[in-house]
Tab-separated table of C-alpha atoms and ligand atoms in Angstrom:
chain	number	residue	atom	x	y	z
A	1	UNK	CA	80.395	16.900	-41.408
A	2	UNK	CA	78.478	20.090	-42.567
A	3	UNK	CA	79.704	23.678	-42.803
A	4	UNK	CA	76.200	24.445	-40.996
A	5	UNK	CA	77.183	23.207	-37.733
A	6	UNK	CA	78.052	24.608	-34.992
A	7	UNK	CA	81.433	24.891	-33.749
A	8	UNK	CA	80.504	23.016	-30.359
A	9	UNK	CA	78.634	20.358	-32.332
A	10	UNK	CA	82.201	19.611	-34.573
A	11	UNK	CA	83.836	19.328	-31.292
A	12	UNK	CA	82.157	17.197	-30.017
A	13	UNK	CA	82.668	13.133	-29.208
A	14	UNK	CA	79.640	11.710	-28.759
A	15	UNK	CA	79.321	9.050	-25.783
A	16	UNK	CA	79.300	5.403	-27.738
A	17	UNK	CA	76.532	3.218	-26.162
A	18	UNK	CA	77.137	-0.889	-26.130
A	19	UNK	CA	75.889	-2.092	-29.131
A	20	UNK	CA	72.216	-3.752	-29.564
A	21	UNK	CA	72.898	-5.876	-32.270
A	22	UNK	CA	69.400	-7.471	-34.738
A	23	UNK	CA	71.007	-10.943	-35.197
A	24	UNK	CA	68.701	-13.892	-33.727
A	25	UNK	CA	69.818	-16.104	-30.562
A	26	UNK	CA	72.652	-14.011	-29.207
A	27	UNK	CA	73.910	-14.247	-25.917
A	28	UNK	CA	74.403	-10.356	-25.160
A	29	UNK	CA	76.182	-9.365	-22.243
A	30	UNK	CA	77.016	-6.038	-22.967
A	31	UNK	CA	74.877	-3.253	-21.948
A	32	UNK	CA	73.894	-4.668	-18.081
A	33	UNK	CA	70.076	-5.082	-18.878
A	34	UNK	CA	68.295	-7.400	-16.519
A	35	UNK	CA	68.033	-11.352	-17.647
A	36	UNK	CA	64.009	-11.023	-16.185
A	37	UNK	CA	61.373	-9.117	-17.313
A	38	UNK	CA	60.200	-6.389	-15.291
A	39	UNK	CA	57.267	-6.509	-12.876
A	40	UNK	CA	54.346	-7.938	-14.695
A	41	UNK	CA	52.004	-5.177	-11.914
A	42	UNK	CA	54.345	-2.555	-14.824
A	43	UNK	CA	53.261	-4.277	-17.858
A	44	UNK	CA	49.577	-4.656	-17.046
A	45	UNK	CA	50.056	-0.601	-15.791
A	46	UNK	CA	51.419	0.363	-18.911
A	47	UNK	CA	48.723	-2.024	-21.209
A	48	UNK	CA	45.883	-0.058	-19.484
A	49	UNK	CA	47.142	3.201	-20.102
A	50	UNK	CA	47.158	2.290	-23.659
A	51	UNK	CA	44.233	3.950	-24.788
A	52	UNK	CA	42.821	7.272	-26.479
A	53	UNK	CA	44.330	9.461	-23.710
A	54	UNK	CA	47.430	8.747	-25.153
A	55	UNK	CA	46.035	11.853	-27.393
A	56	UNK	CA	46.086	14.243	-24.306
A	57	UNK	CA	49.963	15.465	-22.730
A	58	UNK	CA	51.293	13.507	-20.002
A	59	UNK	CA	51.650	15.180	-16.466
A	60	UNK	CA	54.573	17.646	-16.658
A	61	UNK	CA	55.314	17.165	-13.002
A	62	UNK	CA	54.327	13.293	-12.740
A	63	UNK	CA	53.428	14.027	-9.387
A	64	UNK	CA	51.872	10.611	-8.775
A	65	UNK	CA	55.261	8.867	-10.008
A	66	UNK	CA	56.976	11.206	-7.554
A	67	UNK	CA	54.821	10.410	-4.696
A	68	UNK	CA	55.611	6.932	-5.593
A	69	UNK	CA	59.470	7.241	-5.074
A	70	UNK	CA	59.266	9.680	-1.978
A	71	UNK	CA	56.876	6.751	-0.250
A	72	UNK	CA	59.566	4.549	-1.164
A	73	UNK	CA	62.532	5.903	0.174
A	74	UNK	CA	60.767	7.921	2.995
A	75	UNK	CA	61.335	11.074	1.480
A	76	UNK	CA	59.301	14.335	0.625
A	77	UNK	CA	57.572	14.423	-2.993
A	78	UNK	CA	59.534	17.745	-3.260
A	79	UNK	CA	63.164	15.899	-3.235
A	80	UNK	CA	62.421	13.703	-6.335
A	81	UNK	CA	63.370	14.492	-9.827
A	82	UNK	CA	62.133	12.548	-12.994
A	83	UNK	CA	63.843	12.035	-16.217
A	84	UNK	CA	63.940	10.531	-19.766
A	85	UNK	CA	65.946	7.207	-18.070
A	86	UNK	CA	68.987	8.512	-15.877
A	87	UNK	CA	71.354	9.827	-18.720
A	88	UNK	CA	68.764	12.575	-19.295
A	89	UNK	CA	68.721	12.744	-15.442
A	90	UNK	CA	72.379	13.271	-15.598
A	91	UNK	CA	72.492	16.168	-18.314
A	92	UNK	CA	70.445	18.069	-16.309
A	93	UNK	CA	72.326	17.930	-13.481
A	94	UNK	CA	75.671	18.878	-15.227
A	95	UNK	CA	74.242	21.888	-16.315
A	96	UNK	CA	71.993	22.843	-13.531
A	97	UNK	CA	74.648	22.282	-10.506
A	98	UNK	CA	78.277	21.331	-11.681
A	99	UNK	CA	78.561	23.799	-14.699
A	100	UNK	CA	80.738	26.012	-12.130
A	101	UNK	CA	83.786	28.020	-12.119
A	102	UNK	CA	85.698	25.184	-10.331
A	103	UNK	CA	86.619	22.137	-12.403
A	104	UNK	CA	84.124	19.216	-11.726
A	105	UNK	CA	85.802	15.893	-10.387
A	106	UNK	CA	85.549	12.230	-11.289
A	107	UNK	CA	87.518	9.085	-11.395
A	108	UNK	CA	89.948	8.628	-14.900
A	109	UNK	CA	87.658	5.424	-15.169
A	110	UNK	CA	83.985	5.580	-14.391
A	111	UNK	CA	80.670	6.213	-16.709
A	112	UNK	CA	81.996	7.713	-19.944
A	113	UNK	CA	79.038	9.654	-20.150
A	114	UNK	CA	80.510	12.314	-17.769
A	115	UNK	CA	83.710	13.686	-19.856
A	116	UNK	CA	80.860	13.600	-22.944
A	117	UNK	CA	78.303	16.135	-20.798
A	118	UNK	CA	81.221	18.429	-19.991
A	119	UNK	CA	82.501	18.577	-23.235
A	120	UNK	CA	79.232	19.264	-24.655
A	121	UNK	CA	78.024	22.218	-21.827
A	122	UNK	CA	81.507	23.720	-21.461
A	123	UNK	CA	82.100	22.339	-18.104
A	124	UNK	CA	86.117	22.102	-16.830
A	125	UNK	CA	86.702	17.934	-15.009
A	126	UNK	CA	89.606	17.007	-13.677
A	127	UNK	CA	89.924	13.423	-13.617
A	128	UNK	CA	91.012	11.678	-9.840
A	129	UNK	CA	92.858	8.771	-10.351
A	130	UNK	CA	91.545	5.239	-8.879
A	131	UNK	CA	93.430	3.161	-6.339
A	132	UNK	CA	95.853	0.509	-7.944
A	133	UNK	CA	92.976	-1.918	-6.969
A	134	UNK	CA	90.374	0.715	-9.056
A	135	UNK	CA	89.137	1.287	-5.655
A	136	UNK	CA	87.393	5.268	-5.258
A	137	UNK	CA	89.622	7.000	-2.435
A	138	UNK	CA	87.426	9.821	-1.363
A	139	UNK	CA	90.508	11.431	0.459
A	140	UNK	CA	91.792	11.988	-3.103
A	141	UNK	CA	88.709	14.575	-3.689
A	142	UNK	CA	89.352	17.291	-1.317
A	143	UNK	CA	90.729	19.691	-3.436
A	144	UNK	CA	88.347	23.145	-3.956
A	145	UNK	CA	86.104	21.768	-7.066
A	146	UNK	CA	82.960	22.545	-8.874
A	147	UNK	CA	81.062	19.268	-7.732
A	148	UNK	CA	81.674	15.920	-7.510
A	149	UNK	CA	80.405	12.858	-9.094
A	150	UNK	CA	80.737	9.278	-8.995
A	151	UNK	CA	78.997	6.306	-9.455
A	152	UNK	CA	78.624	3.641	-6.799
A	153	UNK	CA	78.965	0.862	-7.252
A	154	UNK	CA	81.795	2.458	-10.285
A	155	UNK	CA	81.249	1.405	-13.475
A	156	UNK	CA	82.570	-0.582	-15.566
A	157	UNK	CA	84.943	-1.790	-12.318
A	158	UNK	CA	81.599	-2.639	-10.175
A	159	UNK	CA	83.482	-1.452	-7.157
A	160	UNK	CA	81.693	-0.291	-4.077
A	161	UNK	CA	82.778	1.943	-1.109
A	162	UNK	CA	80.318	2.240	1.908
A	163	UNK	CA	78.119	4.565	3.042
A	164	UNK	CA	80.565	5.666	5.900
A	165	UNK	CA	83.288	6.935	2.920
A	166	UNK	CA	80.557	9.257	1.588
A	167	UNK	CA	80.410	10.758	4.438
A	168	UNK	CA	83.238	11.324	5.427
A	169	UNK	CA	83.400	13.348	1.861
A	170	UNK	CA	80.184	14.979	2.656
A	171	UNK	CA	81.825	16.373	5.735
A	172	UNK	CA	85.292	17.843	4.070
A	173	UNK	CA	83.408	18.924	1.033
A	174	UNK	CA	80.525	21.567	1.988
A	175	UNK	CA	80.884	23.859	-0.995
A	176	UNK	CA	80.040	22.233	-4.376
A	177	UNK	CA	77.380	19.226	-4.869
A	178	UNK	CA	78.267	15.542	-4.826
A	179	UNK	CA	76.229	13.263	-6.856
A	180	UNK	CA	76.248	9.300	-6.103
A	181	UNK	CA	75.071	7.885	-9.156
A	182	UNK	CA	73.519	4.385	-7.673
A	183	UNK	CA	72.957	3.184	-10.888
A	184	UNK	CA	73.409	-0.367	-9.530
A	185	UNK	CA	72.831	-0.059	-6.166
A	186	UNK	CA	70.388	-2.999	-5.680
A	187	UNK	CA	73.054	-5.514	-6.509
A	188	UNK	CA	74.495	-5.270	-3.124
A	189	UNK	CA	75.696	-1.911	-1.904
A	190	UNK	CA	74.405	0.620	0.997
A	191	UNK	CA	72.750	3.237	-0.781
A	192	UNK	CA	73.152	6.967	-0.058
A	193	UNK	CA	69.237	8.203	0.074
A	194	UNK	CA	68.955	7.500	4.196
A	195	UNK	CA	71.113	10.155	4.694
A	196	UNK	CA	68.577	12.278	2.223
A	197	UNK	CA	65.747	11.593	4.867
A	198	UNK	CA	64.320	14.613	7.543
A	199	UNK	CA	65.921	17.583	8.746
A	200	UNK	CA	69.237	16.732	8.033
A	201	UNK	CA	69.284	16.591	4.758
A	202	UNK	CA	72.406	17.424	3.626
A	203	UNK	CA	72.318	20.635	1.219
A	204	UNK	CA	74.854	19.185	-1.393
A	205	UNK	CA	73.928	15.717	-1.787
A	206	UNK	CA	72.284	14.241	-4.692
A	207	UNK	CA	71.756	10.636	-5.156
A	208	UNK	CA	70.692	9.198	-8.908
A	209	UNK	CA	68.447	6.315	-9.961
A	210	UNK	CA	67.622	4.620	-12.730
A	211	UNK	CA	64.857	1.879	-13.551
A	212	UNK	CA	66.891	0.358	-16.222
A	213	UNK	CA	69.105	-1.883	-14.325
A	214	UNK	CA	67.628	-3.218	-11.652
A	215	UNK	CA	64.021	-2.845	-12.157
A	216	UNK	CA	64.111	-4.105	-16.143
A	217	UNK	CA	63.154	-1.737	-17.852
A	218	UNK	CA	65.866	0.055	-20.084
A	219	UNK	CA	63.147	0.205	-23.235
A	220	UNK	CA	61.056	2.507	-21.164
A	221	UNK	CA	63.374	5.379	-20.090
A	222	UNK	CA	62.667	6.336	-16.813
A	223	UNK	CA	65.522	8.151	-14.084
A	224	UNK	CA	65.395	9.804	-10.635
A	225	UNK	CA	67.584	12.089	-8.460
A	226	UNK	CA	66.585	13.065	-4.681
A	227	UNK	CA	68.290	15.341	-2.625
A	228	UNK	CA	67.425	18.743	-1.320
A	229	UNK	CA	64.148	20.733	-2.632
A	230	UNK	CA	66.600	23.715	-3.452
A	231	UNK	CA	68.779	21.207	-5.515
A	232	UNK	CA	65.530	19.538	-7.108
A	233	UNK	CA	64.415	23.104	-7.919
A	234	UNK	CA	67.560	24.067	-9.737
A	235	UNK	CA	66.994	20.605	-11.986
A	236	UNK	CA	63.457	21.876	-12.757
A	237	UNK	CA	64.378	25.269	-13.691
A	238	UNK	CA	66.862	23.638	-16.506
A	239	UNK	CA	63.841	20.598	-17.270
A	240	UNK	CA	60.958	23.160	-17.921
A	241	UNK	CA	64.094	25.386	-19.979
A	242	UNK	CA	64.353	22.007	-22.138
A	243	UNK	CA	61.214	19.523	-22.680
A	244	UNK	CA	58.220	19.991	-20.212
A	245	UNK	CA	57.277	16.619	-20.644
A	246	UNK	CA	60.533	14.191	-20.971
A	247	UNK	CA	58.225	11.107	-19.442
A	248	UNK	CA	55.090	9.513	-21.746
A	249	UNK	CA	51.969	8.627	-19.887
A	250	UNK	CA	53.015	4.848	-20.444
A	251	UNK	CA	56.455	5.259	-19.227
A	252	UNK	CA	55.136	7.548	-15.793
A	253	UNK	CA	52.306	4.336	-14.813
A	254	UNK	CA	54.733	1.677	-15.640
A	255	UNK	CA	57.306	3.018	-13.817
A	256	UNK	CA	54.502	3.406	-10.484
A	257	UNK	CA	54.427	-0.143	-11.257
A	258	UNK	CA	57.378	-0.925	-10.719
A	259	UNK	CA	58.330	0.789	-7.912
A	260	UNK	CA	56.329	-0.061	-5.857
A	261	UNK	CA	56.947	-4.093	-6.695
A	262	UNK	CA	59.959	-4.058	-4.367
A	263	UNK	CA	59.263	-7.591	-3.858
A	264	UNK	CA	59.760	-8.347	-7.481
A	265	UNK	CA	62.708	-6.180	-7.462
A	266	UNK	CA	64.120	-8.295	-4.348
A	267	UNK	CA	63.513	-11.524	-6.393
A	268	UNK	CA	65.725	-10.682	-9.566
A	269	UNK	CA	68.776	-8.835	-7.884
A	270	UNK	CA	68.921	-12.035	-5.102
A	271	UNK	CA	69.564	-14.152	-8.436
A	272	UNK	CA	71.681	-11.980	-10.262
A	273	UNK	CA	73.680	-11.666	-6.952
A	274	UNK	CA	74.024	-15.958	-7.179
A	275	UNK	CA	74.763	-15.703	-10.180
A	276	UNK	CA	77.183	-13.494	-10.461
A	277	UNK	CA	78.987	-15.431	-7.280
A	278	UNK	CA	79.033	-18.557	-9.304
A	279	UNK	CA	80.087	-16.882	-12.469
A	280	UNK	CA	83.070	-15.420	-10.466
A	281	UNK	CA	83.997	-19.008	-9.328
A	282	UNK	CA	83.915	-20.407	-12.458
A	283	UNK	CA	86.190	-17.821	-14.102
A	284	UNK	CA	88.483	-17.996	-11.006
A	285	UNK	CA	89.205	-21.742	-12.550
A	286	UNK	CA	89.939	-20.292	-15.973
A	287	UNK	CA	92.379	-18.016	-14.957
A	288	UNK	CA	90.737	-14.997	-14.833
A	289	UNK	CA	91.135	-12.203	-12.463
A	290	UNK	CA	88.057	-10.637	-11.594
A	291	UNK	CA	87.035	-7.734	-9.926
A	292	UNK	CA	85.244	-7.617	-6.490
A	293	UNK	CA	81.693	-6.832	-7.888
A	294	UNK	CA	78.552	-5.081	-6.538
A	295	UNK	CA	76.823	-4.478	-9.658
A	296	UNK	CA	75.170	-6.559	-12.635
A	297	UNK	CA	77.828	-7.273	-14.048
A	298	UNK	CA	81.791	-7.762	-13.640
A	299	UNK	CA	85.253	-6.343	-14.791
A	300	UNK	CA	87.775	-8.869	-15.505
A	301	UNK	CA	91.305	-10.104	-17.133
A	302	UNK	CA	92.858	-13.010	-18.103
A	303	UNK	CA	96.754	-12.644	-17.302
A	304	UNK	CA	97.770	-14.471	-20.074
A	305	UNK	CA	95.187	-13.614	-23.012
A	306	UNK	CA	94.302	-10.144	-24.651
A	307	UNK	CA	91.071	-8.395	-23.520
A	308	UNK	CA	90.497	-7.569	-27.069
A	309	UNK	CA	91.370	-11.126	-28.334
A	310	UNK	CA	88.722	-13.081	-25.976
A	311	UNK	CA	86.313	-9.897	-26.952
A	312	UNK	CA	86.864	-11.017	-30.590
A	313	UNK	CA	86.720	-14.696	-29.852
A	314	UNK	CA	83.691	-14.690	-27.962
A	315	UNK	CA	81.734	-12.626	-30.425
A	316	UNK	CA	82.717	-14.948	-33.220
A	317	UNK	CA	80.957	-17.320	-30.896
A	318	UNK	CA	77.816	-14.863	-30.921
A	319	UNK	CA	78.587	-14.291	-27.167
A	320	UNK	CA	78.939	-9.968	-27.111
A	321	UNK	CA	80.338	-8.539	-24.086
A	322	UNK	CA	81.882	-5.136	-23.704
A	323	UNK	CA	85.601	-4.128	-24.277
A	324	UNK	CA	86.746	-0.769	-24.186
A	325	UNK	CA	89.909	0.449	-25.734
A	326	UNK	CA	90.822	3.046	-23.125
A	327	UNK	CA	94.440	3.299	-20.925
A	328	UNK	CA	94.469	0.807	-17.446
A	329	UNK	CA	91.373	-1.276	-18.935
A	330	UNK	CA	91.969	-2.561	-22.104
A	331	UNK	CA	93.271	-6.040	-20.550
A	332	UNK	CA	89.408	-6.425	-19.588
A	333	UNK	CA	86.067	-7.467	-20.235
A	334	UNK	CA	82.738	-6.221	-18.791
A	335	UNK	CA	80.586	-8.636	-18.583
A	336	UNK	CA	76.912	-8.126	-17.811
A	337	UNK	CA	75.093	-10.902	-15.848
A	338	UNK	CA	72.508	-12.484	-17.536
A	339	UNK	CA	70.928	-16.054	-16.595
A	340	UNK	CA	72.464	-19.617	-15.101
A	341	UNK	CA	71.897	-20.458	-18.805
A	342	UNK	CA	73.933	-17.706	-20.228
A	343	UNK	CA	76.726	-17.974	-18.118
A	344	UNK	CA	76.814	-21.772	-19.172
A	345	UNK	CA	77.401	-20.881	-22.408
A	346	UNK	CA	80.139	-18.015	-21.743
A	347	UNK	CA	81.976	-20.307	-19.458
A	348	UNK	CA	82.120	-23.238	-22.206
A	349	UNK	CA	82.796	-20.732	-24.762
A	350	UNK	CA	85.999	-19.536	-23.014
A	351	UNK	CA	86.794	-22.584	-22.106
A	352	UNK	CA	87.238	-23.718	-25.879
A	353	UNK	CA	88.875	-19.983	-26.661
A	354	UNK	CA	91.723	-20.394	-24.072
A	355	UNK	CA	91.909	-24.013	-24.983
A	356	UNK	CA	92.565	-23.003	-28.505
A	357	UNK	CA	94.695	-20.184	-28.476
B	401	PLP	C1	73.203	2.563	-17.212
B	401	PLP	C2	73.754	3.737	-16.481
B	401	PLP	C3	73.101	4.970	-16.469
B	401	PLP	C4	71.983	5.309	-17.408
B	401	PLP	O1	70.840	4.692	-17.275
B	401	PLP	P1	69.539	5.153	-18.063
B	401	PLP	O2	68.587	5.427	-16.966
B	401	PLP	O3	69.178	3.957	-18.888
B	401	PLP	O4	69.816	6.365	-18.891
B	401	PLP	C5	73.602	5.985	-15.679
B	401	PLP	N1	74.723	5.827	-14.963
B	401	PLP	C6	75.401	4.682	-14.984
B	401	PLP	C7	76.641	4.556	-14.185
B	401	PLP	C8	74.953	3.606	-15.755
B	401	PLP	O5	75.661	2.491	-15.836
């Protein structure tokens, strides 16, 4: 605390990220990296563009990064957005398009990030309670707002709702922005951007990406949104208010890279997707109730054992998984999915906690 700040910066509570820990040979299961490397076509982009250009400024636009995205997804250049990784993504569009007169809305449990953004750019929420089963009921979001936002799959739950529920919100909800954030979309749910594609492009829609789940590579910081131009525009206007360049030349050719090594992207969510199916199973004969999950990782309880307790228990065991002390979900864990290995060794590890408590 300092007399010199600002009154918005001592009201503030900043947004707590899962821990990254320095101890050797941990089994870490909190923060829903990828168990796999990313596309070796990234690495070898990024080790070429290591070089005495790193002296000159990166492209401010990254229009071939851009290109790369829109090609993708069959969409125009002009409905892509770039960021410093997705939470940067995110900020923008808080202040840009749901900073409104209305309050914004999201689920009482979802990315924690979002209360933290409004806090910190003056922006009213109201939160929308989830379904006893933490399911998203988009009939619960009709009320005049200032946006919506939501991710899908949810986080931490790893709930999904399809394509056809969005909608079907899309269609009630014609006067404030809705933002999907498909954080973990590859891991098994429809994801909004078809609807982004032609003519029909829906005015309020905005669907963001990241490249840190799915696509491995958290340490390089690289987000998207698409939607309409006139929504991209509105981003850019707050961007080139902020940091002209928020992505390195490394970080704008390994992320080309990578995006366009769908195959390689195919290959590591089709295992995480076993192995998360397994992992379920196994816990199932434990005890544990587990979430329905389309994401990297899962939300889950053991009836007769404290979430904080196993937490504890586990990282004594130099297993770290997340826990959050917050009201509905503090019976449960989120755990991230990592390899066959590493679930071998969660799995025997709670097999000796609950054996021993
Ligand atoms: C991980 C995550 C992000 C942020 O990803 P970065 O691109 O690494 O900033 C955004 N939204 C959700 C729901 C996430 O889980």
């Amino acid at each position: 605390m300092s007399r010199f700040w600002s009154p918005v910066v001592q009201s503030l509570t900043p947004y707590t990220p899962g821990e990254q820990p320095q101890m050797q040979r941990l089994v870490k299961l909190n923060t829903n990296e990828s168990p796999y490397g990313p596309s070796p076509k990234a690495l070898a982009a990024i080790r070429q563009q290591t070089s005495d250009d790193l002296r000159l400024y990166p492209d401010p636009e990254g229009v071939a990064l851009k290109r790369a995205i829109a090609d993708l997804h069959g969409l125009d250049p002009k409905q892509v957005f770039l960021g410093n990784g997705s939470d940067e993504v995110l900020a923008h569009v808080f202040l840009a398009l749901l900073k409104q007169t209305d309050a914004v809305l999201f689920p009482d449990i979802t990315y924690s990030f979002y209360p933290v953004y409004c806090k910190l750019f003056g922006i009213e929420y109201k939160n929308i309670p989830l379904g006893p089963d933490f399911e998203i009921q988009v009939a619960d979001y009709e009320s005049p707002n200032g946006g919506i936002i939501f991710p899908n799959p949810n986080a931490p739950t790893g709930r999904s709702i399809p394509r056809s529920e969005i909608e079907a919100l899309l269609s009630k909800n014609k006067n404030s922005v809705v933002v999907i954030d498909e954080a973990y979309v590859d891991y098994g749910t429809e994801s909004c951007i078809p609807l982004l594609r032609g003519a029909n492009c829906p005015e309020n829609l905005l669907v963001v990406h990241t490249l840190s789940k799915s696509r491995a590579l958290a340490g390089l910081r690289v987000g998207f949104a698409v939607g309409h131009p006139a929504l991209i525009e509105g981003l850019e206007r707050v961007k080139n208010s902020f940091n002209s360049y928020p992505l390195g030349r490394l970080a704008q050719a390994g992320a080309i890279a990578a995006i366009e090594d769908q195959a390689h992207l195919e290959a590591s969510s089709t295992k995480v997707i076993q192995t998360r199916a397994q992992l379920v199973k196994e816990l199932a004969v434990l005890g544990f109730d587990t979430i329905p999950s389309s994401a990297n990782f899962i939300f889950t309880r053991h009836p007769k054992h404290a979430g904080v307790k196993i937490y504890q228990a586990l990282r004594d065991r130099g297993i770290i998984v997340r826990h959050f002390k917050a009201a509905r979900i503090e019976e449960f864990l989120r755990i991230t999915i990592g390899t066959d290995e590493q679930s071998r060794e969660l799995i025997g590890a709670l097999t000796e906690i609950l054996a021993s408590a």
